[in-house]
Every structure is written in structure tokens, then in C-alpha cells.
Coordinates of C-alpha atoms in Angstrom, one line a residue:
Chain A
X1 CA 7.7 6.1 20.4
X2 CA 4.9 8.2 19.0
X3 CA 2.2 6.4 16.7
X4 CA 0.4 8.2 14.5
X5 CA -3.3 6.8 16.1
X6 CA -6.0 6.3 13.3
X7 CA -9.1 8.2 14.0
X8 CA -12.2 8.1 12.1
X9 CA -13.5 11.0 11.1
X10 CA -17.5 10.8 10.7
X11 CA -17.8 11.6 6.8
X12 CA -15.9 8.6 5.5
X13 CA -17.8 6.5 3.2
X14 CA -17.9 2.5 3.6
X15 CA -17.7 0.0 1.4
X16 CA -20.5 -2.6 1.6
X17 CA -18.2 -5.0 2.8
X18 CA -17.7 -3.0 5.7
X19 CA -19.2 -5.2 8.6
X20 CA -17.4 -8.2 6.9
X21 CA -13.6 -6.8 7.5
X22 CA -14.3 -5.6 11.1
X23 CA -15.7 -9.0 12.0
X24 CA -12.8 -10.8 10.3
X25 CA -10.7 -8.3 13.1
X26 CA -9.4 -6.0 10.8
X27 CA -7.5 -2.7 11.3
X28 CA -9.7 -0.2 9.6
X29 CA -8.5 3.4 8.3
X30 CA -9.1 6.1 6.5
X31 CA -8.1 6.3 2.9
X32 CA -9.2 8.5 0.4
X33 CA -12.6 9.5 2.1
X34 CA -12.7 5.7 2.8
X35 CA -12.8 3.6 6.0
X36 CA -10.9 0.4 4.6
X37 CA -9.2 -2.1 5.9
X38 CA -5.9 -1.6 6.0
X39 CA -4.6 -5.2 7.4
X40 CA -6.2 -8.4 8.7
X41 CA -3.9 -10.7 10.2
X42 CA -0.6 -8.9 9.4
X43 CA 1.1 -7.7 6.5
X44 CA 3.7 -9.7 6.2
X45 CA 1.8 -12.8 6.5
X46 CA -1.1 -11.4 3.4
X47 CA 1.8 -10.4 1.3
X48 CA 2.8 -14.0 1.3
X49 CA -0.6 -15.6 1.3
X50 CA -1.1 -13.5 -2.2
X51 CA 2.4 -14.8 -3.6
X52 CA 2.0 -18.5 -2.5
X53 CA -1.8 -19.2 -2.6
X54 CA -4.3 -16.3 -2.8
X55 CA -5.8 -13.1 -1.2
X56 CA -8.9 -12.0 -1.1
X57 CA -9.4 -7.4 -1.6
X58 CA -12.4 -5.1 -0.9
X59 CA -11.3 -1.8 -3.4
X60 CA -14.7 -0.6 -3.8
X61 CA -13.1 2.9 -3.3
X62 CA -12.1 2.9 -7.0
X63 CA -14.7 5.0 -9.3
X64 CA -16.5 3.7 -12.2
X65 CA -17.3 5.8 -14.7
X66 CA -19.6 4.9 -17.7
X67 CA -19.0 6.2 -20.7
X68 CA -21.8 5.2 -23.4
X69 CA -23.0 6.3 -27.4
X70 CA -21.1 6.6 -30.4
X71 CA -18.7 9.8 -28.9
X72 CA -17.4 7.5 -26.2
X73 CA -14.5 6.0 -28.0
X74 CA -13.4 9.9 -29.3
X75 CA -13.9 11.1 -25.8
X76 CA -11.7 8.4 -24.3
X77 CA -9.2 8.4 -26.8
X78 CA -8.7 12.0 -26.6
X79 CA -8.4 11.7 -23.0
X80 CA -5.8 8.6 -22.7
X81 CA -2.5 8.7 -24.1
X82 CA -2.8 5.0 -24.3
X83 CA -4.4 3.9 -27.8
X84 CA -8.0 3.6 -26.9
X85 CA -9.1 3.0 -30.8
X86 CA -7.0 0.0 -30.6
X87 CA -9.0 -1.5 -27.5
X88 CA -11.2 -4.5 -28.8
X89 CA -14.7 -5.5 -26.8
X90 CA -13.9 -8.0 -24.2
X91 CA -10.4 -6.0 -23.3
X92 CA -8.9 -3.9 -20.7
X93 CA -6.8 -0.9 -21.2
X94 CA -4.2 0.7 -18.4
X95 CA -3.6 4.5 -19.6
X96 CA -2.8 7.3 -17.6
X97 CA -4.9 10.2 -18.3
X98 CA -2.8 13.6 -18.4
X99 CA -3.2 17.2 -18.4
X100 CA -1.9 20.1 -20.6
X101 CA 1.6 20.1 -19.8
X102 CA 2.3 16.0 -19.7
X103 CA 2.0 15.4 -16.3
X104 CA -0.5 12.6 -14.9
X105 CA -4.4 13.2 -13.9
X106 CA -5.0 9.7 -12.9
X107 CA -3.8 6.4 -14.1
X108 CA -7.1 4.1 -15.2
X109 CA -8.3 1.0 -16.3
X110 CA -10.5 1.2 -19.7
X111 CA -13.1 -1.7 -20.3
X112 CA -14.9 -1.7 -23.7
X113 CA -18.1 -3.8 -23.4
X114 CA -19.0 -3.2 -27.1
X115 CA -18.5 -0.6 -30.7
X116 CA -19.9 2.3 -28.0
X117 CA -20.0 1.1 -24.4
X118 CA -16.4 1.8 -21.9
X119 CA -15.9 1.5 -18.5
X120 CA -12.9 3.7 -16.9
X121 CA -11.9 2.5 -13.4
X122 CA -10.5 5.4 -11.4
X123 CA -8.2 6.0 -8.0
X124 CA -10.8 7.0 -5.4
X125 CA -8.7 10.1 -4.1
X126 CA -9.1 11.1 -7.8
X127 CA -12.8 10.2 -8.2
X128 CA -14.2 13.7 -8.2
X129 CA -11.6 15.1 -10.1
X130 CA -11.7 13.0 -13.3
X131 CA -15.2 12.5 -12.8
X132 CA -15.8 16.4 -13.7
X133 CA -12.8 16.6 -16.0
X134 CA -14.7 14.2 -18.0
X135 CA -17.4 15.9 -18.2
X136 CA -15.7 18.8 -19.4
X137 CA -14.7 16.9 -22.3
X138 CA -17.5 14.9 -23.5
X139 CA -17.9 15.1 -27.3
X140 CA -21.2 15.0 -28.8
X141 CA -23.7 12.1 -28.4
X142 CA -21.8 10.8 -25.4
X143 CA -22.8 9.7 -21.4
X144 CA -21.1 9.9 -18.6
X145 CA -22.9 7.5 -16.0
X146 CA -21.7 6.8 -12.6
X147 CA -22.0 4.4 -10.9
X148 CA -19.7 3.9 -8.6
X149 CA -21.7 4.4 -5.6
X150 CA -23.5 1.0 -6.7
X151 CA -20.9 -1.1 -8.0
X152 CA -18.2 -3.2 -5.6
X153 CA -14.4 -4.2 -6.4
X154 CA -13.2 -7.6 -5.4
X155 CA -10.2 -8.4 -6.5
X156 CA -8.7 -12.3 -6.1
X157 CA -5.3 -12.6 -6.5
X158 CA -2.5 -15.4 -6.4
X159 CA -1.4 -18.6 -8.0
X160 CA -4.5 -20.4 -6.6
X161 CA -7.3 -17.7 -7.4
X162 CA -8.3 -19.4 -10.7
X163 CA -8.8 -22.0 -9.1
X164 CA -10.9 -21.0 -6.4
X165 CA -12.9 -18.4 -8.9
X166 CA -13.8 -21.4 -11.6
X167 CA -15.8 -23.4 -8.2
X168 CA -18.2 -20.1 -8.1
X169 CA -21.5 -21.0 -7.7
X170 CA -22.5 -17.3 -7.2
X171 CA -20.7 -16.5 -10.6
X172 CA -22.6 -19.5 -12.7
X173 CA -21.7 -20.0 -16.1
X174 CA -18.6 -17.5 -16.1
X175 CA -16.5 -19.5 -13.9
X176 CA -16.1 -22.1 -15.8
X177 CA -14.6 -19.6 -18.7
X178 CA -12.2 -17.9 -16.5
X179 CA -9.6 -20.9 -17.5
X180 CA -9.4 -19.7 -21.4
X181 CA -9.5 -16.1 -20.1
X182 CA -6.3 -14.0 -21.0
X183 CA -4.4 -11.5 -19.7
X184 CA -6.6 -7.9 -19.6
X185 CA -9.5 -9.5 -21.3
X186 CA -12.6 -9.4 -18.9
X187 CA -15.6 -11.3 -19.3
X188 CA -19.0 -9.2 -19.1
X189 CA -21.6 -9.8 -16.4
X190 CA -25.3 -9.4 -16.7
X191 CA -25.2 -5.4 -16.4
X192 CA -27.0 -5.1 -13.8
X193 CA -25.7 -7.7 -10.5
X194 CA -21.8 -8.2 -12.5
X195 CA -20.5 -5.8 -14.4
X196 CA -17.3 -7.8 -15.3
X197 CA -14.9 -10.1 -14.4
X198 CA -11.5 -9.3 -15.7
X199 CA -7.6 -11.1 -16.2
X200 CA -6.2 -8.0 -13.8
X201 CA -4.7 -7.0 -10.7
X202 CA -2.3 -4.8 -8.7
X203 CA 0.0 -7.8 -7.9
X204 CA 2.1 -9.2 -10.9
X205 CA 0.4 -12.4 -10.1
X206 CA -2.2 -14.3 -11.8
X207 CA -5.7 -12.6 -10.5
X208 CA -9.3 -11.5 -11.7
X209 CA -11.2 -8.3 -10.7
X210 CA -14.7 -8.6 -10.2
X211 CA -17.1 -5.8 -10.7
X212 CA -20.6 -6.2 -9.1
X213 CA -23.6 -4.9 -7.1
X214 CA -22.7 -4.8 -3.5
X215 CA -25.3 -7.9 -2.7
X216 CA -23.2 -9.6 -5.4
X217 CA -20.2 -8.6 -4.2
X218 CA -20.9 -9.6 0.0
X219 CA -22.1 -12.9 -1.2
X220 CA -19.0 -13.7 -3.3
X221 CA -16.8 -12.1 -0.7
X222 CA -18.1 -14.8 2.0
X223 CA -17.9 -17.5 -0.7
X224 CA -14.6 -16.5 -1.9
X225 CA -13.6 -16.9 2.0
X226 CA -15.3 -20.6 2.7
X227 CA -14.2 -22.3 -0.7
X228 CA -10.5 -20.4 -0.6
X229 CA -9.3 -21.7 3.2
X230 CA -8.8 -24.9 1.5
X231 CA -6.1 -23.3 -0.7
X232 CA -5.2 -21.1 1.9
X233 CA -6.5 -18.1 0.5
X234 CA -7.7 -15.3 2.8
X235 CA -8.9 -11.6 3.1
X236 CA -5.7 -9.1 2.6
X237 CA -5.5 -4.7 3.4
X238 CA -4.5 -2.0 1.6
X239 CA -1.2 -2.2 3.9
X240 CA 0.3 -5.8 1.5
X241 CA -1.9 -4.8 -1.7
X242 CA 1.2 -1.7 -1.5
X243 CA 3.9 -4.0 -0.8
X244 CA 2.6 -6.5 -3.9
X245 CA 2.4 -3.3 -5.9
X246 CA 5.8 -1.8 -5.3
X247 CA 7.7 -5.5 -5.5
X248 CA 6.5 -5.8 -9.2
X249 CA 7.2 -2.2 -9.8
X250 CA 3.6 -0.6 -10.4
X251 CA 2.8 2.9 -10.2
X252 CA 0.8 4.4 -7.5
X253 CA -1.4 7.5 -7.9
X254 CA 0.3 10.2 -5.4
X255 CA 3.7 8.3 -5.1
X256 CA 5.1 7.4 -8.3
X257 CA 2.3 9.6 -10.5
X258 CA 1.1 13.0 -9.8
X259 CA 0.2 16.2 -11.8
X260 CA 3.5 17.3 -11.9
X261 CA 5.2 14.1 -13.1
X262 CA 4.8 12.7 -16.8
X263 CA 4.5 8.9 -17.8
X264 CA 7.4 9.1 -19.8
X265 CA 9.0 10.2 -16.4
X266 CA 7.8 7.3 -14.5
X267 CA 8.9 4.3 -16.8
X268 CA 5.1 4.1 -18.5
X269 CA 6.8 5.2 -22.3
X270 CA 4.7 1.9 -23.4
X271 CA 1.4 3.7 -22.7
X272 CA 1.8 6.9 -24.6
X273 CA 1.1 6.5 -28.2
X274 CA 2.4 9.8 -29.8
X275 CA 1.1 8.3 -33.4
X276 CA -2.4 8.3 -32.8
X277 CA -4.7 11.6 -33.2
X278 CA -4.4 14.6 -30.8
X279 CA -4.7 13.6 -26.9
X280 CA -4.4 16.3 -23.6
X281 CA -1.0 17.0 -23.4
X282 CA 0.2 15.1 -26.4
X283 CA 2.6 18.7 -27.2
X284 CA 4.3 18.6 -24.0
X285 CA 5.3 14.5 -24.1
X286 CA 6.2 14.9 -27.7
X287 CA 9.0 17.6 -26.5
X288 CA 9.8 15.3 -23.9
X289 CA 10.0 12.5 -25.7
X290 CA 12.4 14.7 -27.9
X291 CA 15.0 16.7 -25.6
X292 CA 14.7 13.5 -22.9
X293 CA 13.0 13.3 -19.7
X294 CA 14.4 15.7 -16.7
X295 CA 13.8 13.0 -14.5
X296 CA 13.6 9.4 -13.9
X297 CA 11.7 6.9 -12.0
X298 CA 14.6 4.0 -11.1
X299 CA 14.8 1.2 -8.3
X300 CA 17.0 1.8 -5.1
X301 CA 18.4 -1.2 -2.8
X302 CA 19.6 0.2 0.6
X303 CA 22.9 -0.7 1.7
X304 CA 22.3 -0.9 5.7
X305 CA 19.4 -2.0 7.4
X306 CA 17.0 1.2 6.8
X307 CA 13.8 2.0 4.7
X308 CA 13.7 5.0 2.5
X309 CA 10.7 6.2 3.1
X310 CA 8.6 8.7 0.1
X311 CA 9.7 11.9 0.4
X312 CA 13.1 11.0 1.2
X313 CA 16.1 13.1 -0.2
X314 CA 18.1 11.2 -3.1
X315 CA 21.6 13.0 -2.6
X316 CA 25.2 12.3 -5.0
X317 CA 27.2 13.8 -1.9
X318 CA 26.3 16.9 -1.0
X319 CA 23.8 17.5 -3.9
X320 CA 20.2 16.4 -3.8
X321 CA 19.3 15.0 -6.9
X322 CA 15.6 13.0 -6.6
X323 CA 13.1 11.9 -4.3
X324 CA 11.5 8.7 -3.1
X325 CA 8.6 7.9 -4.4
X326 CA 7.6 4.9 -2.6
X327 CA 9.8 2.3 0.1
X328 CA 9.5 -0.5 1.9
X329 CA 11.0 -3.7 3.1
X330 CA 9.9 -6.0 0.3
X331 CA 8.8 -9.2 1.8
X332 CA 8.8 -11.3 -0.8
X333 CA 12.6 -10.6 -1.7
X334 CA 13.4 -10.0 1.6
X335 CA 15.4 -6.5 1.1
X336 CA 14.7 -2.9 1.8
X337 CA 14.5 -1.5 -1.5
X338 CA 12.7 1.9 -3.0
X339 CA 11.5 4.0 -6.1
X340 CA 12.8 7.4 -6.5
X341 CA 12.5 10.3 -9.1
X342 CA 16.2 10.8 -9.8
X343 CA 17.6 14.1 -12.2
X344 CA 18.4 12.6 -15.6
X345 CA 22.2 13.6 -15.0
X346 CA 22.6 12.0 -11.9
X347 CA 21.5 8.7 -12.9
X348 CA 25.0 7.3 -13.2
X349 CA 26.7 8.9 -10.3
X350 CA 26.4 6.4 -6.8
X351 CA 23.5 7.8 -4.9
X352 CA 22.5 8.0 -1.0
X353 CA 19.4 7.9 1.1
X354 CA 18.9 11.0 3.2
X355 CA 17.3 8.7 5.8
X356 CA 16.7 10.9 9.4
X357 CA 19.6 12.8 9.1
X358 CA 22.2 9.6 8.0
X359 CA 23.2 9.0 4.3
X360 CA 22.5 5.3 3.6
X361 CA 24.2 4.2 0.3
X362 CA 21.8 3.3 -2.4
X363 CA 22.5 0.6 -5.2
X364 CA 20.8 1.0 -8.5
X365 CA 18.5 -1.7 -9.3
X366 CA 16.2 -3.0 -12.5
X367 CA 12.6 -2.4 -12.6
X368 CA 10.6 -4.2 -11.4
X369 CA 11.8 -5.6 -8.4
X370 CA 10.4 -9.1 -8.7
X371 CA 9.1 -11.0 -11.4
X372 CA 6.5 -13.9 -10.7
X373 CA 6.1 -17.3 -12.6
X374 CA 3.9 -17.2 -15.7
X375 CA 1.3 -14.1 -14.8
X376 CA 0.2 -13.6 -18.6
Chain B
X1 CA -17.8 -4.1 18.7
X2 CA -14.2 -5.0 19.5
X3 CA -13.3 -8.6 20.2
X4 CA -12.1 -9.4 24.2
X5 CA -8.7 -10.7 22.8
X6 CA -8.5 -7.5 21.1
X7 CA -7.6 -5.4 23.8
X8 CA -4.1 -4.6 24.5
X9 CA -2.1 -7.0 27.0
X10 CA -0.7 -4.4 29.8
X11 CA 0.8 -6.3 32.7
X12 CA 0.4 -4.7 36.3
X13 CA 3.8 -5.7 37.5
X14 CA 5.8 -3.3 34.9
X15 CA 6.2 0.3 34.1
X16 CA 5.4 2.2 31.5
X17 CA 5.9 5.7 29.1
X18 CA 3.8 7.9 27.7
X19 CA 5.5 6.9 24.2
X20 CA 4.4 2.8 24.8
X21 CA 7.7 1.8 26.0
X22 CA 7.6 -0.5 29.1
X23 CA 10.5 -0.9 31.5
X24 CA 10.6 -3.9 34.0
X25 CA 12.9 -2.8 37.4
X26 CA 14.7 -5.2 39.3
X27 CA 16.2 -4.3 43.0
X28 CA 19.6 -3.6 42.1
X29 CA 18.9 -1.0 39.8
X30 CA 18.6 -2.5 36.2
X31 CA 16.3 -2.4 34.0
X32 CA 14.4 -4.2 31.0
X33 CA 13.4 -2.3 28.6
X34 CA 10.9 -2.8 25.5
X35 CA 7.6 -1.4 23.4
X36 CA 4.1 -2.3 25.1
X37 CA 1.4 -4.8 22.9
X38 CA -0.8 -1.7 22.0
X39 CA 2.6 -0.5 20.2
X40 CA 3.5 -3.1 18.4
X41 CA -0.1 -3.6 16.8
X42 CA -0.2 -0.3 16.1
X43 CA 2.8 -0.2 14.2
X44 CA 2.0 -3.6 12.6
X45 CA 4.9 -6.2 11.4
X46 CA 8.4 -4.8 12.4
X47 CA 11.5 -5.4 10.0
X48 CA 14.5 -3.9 10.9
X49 CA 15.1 -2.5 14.7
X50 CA 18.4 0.0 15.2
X51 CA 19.5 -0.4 18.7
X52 CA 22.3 1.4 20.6
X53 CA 25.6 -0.1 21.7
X54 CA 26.3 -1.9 24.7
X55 CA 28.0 0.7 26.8
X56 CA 26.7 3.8 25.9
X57 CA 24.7 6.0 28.4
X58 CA 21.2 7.5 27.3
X59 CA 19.1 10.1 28.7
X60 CA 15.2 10.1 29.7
X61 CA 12.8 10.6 27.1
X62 CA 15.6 10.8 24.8
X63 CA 15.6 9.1 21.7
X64 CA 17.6 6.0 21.6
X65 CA 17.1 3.6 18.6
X66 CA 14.0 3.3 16.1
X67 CA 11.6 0.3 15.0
X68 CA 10.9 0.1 11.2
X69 CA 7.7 -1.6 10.6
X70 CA 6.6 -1.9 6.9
X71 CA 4.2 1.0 6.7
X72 CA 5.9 3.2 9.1
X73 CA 8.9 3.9 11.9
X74 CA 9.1 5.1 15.3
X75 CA 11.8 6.1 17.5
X76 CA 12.4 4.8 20.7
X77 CA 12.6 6.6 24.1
X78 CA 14.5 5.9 26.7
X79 CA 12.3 5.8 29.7
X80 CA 15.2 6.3 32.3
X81 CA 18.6 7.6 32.2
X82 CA 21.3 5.1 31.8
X83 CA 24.1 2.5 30.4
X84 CA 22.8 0.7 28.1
X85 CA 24.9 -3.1 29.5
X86 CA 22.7 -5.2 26.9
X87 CA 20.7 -5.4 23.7
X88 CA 18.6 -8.3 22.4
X89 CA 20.4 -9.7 19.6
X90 CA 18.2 -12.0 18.3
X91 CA 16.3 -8.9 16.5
X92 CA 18.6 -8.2 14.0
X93 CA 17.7 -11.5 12.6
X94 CA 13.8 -12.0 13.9
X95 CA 12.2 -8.4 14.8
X96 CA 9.2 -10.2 14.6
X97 CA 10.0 -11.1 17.9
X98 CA 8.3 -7.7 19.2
X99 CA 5.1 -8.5 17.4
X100 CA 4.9 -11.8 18.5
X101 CA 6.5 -11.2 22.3
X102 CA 6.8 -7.5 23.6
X103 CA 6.9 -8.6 27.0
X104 CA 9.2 -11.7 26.9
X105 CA 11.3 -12.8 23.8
X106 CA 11.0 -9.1 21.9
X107 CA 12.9 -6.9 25.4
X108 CA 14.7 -4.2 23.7
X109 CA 17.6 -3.7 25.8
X110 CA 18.5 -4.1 29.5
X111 CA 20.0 -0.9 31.2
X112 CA 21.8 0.2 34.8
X113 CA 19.9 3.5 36.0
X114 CA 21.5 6.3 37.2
X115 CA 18.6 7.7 38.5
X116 CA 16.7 6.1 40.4
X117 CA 14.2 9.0 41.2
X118 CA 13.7 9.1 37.7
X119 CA 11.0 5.8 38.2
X120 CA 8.3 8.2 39.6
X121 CA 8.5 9.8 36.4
X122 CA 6.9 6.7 35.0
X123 CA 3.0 5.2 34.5
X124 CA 1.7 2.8 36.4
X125 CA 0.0 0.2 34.2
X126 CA -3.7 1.7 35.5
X127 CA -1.9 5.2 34.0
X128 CA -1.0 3.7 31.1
X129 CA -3.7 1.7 30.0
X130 CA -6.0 4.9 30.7
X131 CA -3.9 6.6 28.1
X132 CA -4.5 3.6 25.8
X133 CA -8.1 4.0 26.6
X134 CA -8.3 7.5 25.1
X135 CA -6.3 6.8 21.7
X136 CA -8.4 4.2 20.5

């Protein structure tokens, strides 16, 4: 067989937790200008530690981006087609940011601290892009800090991570209010060692993201580790946070989303708010909202035992209709399943996989994939 | 640094490819036939494997079947020429099997050579493991 063989190359950055994951053993590569960890003790076996008990990340590759003074809220919301005017302190956001003609920039996280204060988390291969996009769009009497060359991303996530989170002794008093904390509503930090810990996650299950120094962040990581085994909680990769993602039907940057794909296109309608004032490439999703999307993101099961892999062709016979966006064997439900970009017109008619040269019948199936117990 | 019981198990007493399949000969001709340790970790947990049928006659370095892990797939080659007279059924219902056994419980398939001269086209494990060497 031939295997595609990881190599380093010398200008990837590392996380602070670096040292950590190669001494837990783990399988380091190189993603987005990052060396991260990609599994630990199997994918299979992280997946189902995050669904049953918990799972410990290291995504200190997302940006943070600091927006600050009384032009932040018009900068963002002019930015976002999500509602950002709407966004009360104490509360998270999702939005994807979008570019003249509708298609997505970057899909982000918005934190408001206060009247004037945001945080927007970004995808690391987008960093630099929406970093100086931003920039390009300040309006007066706004800052753009970043700092995400200072600030770590844990994220703890699975039916047992409140529980483990509350015992914090490194996080002090906010532990014990992560029990009345709600769904995309973050507490705030200090500023300086935490930033925030917030109600969200990449899973569908319950889970908190915590935003810290990276002294913070090591020390909680290695507490996180020691109080969790109990609960049997441990460190998961990049290769199960994908899986997680794609069972409960979230979007990933470069996959699902890209410049040339609109959110109305990829099932995120609920985040574009075509009543509020003038956003980047409000025209072009108000014509699509009009004369329908060209094409839509559904979910595939696979007939045989095959996985659609993104990039795949979608075909109705002869005629190629769509793409895969993203498949895998979904562990949790136990079935090979996919996302795909599929024509509009083709969305009734019974679709194959082009799969290495075979056509592998492909049942239409709801978004998302898998729904778990009480997440809100 | 890289943990001891991270290295890759190669056994001395088996065969191997360039493309990490291992083949165990017996005197009479036959053959086992499966993926090496490095393989399997490098491909990470395997899900679905597509073998041949019993009966049909593959060529040398020709591909034969595929392994679909979660994050990726990889053909198999056939490291000698050959009737394929058994697969390992067991995989369709525990692939994991490779993961957790490429030497013993996870053989691919068990084949009657043709060509015998074909073995010296094959690595010897201090061959193979100098190949393993170099990729990581």
C-alpha cells in the first residue's frame, strides 16, 4: 500500500502544549502551519471517550482577534451576516464572515465581553487572511489586537466535562458557575491569565472552551488530565475532533465552506440575517435567497461497505451532479455516511458515489447525522 | 524522543514489500499474506477492508483489495503472483483486527504462488525495516 508519511517541515508553529502531546505518545502533524496532534490512542477509541465521558483538545491554532472601542460592534456587524447587534455581553456568536459575491471567508466565533469589547475566534488556515481583511474594514475609533500568538484553546468536551471542569482548582471561583452556565454564554476570565470560558464546542455534546495564557492553559491541561481519568476522560486529536464534527453535521472551513460556496448553500440560512443593516455580500445572498440556492449541502449513507471520501464525484447515472464535501465511517452510528454539495435539480433523483472508479449507491439522509442527549 | 515500544514490530522470520505488506512462505508454496505494524499505525483505526475472492489469481505488485481507515485508504499489493485459496473472514465484521494483530489474527489472505522466483523480489526484514527507518 502507499502511505502518505507525515513529514515535518521546519517552519510549523507549536502550540505550548506541544511537549505535553508527544509525551502522552501522540501522532503529530502538520495542520494549517501547525504541528498538532492528530491522534493519541486511536481515533475510534477518542471519538467514543468524547460521546460517553469526556475528551480533552489542544486548538491553539485558532486566531483570536480583538476587536475594542465604540466602532467594534459596526465593524463586526458589517462583517458577519449573523446579527452581531443582537449579541448580549456574556454571549457567543457563530457567523460566517463572507465576501462580495455570498460565498464564505471564514466561519467564526464572536464573544462580546462588554457595550465595546469582541473577541472573533478564527480557523488557523484562515488566520492571516481575516486578520488583514479586518483591518481593511475597521470603522473609526476601532482596534484590532491580536493575540493569538499568546492565548491557548482548550476545549473539554462530553457528558462528564462539567463535571470535571466545576473541581478546577486552577480556574477558582469560575468553576463553580459553570453549572448555571448556558448554551453560547461564556464566562469572562481575568484578561490577562483567562480570557473566557465558554458553553461551546465542535462536538454536539455538552462542552466548555477555555481561552487562556499558555501557562494557564499547560497547567489546566495536566489538571484536566489527573482529575478527568476518574471519569475516564482523556486527551483526543484533530483526527476524532472531525469525526465528532461531521456526526452532528457541522461545517468545516475548506470542506463544507469555502470562498466559492455561500451559507445559504451549506444549510447555515439560520445565520444570515438579511433584515439587519448592510453586511459584505448581503446583495448576492439576498438574490440567492430569492431565485434559490444552485446547490445544496445534504447527508449521504453508502449502500456497500465504502467511504466517500471529499472530492468524490456525486453522479445521477451518467451525470455528475455534486461533490463530497466531507466522509467518513461515523463511529458513533456505526455507518459510512458523507456530506456532499449536490445541484439543486438533482436533489430528488437516487444518487451514486463515484468511489475509485465504482458507483456506490447513495441514500439521502437528514442533517445532522446524530443528535446527542440534552447538549443545550 | 520516541518511546522503545514505539518502534514498529518487524519480525525476522517473514517477508516483506516495499508498500508494508508482509508475506509469510511455507514449503509447499503458499503463502500468508497481510499489512506490517508500521502500516497499520500509520494508517490508524481500519473500518472496512475489500478483499478479493477465493479463487481468483493476482499479479505482483498489482493491486488487490484496499484498507479503509477513517482518515484515509490504501490499496493493497499483491506481493507475489497467485490464487488467492483464502481470505480472513473475520474482517468484514472486526478490521480492527489489523490494528490490533497484523501479524497473527489481522492475515489478509492466504495464496498458492505461481512463481516461486518471484520471493527474491521481496525484502528481508533488515531491508524492510531500513526503509521504515528512512520514512519516519
Amino acid at each position: 500500500m502507499e502511505l502518505a508519511i507525515d513529514v515535518s517541515r521546519s517552519e510549523t508553529k507549536r502550540t505550548a502544549l506541544h511537549d505535553e502531546h508527544v509525551q502522552l505518545g501522540a501522532r503529530m502533524v502538520d495542520f494549517a502551519d501547525w504541528r498538532m496532534p492528530v491522534q493519541y490512542d486511536g481515533v475510534l477509541r477518542e471519538h467514543e471517550r468524547v460521546r460517553s465521558a469526556a475528551g480533552l483538545f489542544d486548538v491553539s491554532h485558532m486566531g483570536e482577534l480583538f476587536f475594542g472601542g465604540p466602532g467594534a460592534l459596526p465593524t463586526l456587524d458589517h462583517l458577519a451576516t449573523n446579527d452581531v447587534t443582537s449579541l448580549q455581553p456574556g454571549r457567543a456568536l457563530y457567523t460566517p464572515l463572507c465576501n462580495e459575491r455570498g460565498g464564505v471567508r471564514d466561519d467564526v466565533l464572536l464573544y462580546r465581553f462588554d457595550a465595546t469589547q469582541f473577541m472573533m475566534v478564527v480557523n488557523a488556515a484562515n488566520h492571516a487572511k481575516i486578520a488583514a481583511w479586518s483591518r481593511e474594514h475597521l470603522q473609526p475609533e476601532t482596534e484590532l489586537h491580536d493575540r493569538s500568538e499568546a492565548l491557548s484553546l482548550l476545549a473539554l468536551q462530553g457528558p462528564r466535562s462539567r463535571e470535571i471542569l466545576s473541581s478546577s482548582r486552577i480556574l477558582g471561583a469560575i468553576a463553580a458557575r459553570l453549572h448555571d452556565l448556558p448554551y453560547y454564554h461564556f464566562l469572562p476570565g481575568d484578561g490577562r491569565d483567562l480570557v473566557a470560558v465558554s458553553r461551546t464546542g465542535y462536538t454536539g455534546e455538552l462542552g466548555f472552551e477555555i481561552y487562556a495564557s499558555h501557562e494557564l492553559a499547560i497547567a489546566l491541561w495536566q489538571e484536566t488530565l489527573a482529575s478527568g481519568r476518574a471519569h475516564g476522560a482523556g486527551p483526543v486529536g484533530l483526527a476524532a475532533r472531525d469525526t465528532l464534527r461531521f456526526e452532528v453535521g457541522f461545517c468545516l472551513y475548506g470542506n463544507e465552506l469555502a470562498e466559492d460556496v455561500s451559507p445559504l448553500e451549506a444549510g447555515l440560512g439560520w445565520t444570515v440575517k438579511l433584515r439587519k443593516a448592510d453586511f459584505v455580500g448581503r446583495a448576492a445572498l439576498e438574490r440567492q435567497k430569492r431565485e434559490g440556492v444552485p446547490r445544496k449541502l445534504v447527508g449521504l449513507e453508502l449502500q456497500e461497505r465504502a467511504i466517500a471520501r471529499a472530492g468524490f464525484e456525486v453522479r445521477v447515472g451518467e451525470r455528475t451532479v455534486g461533490s463530497v464535501t466531507s466522509g467518513t465511517y461515523a463511529p458513533t452510528l456505526q455507518r459510512s455516511l458523507a456530506m456532499a454539495l449536490v445541484q439543486r435539480d438533482a436533489l430528488e433523483e437516487p444518487m451514486c458515489v463515484a468511489v475509485r472508479g465504482r458507483g456506490i449507491p447513495a441514500q439521502r439522509v437528514t442533517l445532522p447525522f446524530h443528535r446527542p442527549a440534552a447538549t443545550k | 524522543m520516541e518511546a522503545l515500544n514505539d518502534m514498529p514490530d518487524i519480525p525476522t522470520h517473514l517477508k516483506y514489500t516495499s508498500e508494508h505488506e508482509w508475506v509469510n512462505l511455507d514449503d509447499d508454496g503458499m503463502a500468508l499474506v497481510g499489512i506490517t505494524d508500521f502500516a497499520q499505525s500509520e494508517l490508524g483505526d481500519i473500518v472496512y477492508v475489500e478483499l478479493p475472492a477465493e479463487g481468483e489469481t493476482v499479479t505482483q505488485m498489482e493491486s488487490f483489495g484496499s484498507i479503509e481507515a477513517v482518515k484515509t485508504v490504501a490499496d493493497l499489493y499483491a506481493p507475489v503472483s497467485g490464487e488467492i485459496v483464502g481470505v480472513n473472514a473475520t474482517l468484514q465484521d472486526a478490521p480492527t483486527l489489523i490494528n490490533e494483530s497484523p501479524y497473527q489474527d489481522g492475515w489478509i489472505v492466504r495464496m498458492r504462488l505461481t512463481d516461486l522466483q518471484e520471493v527474491e523480489k521481496l525484502l528481508t526484514a533488515d531491508q524492510y525495516s531500513e526503509q521504515v527507518g528512512e520514512a519516519e
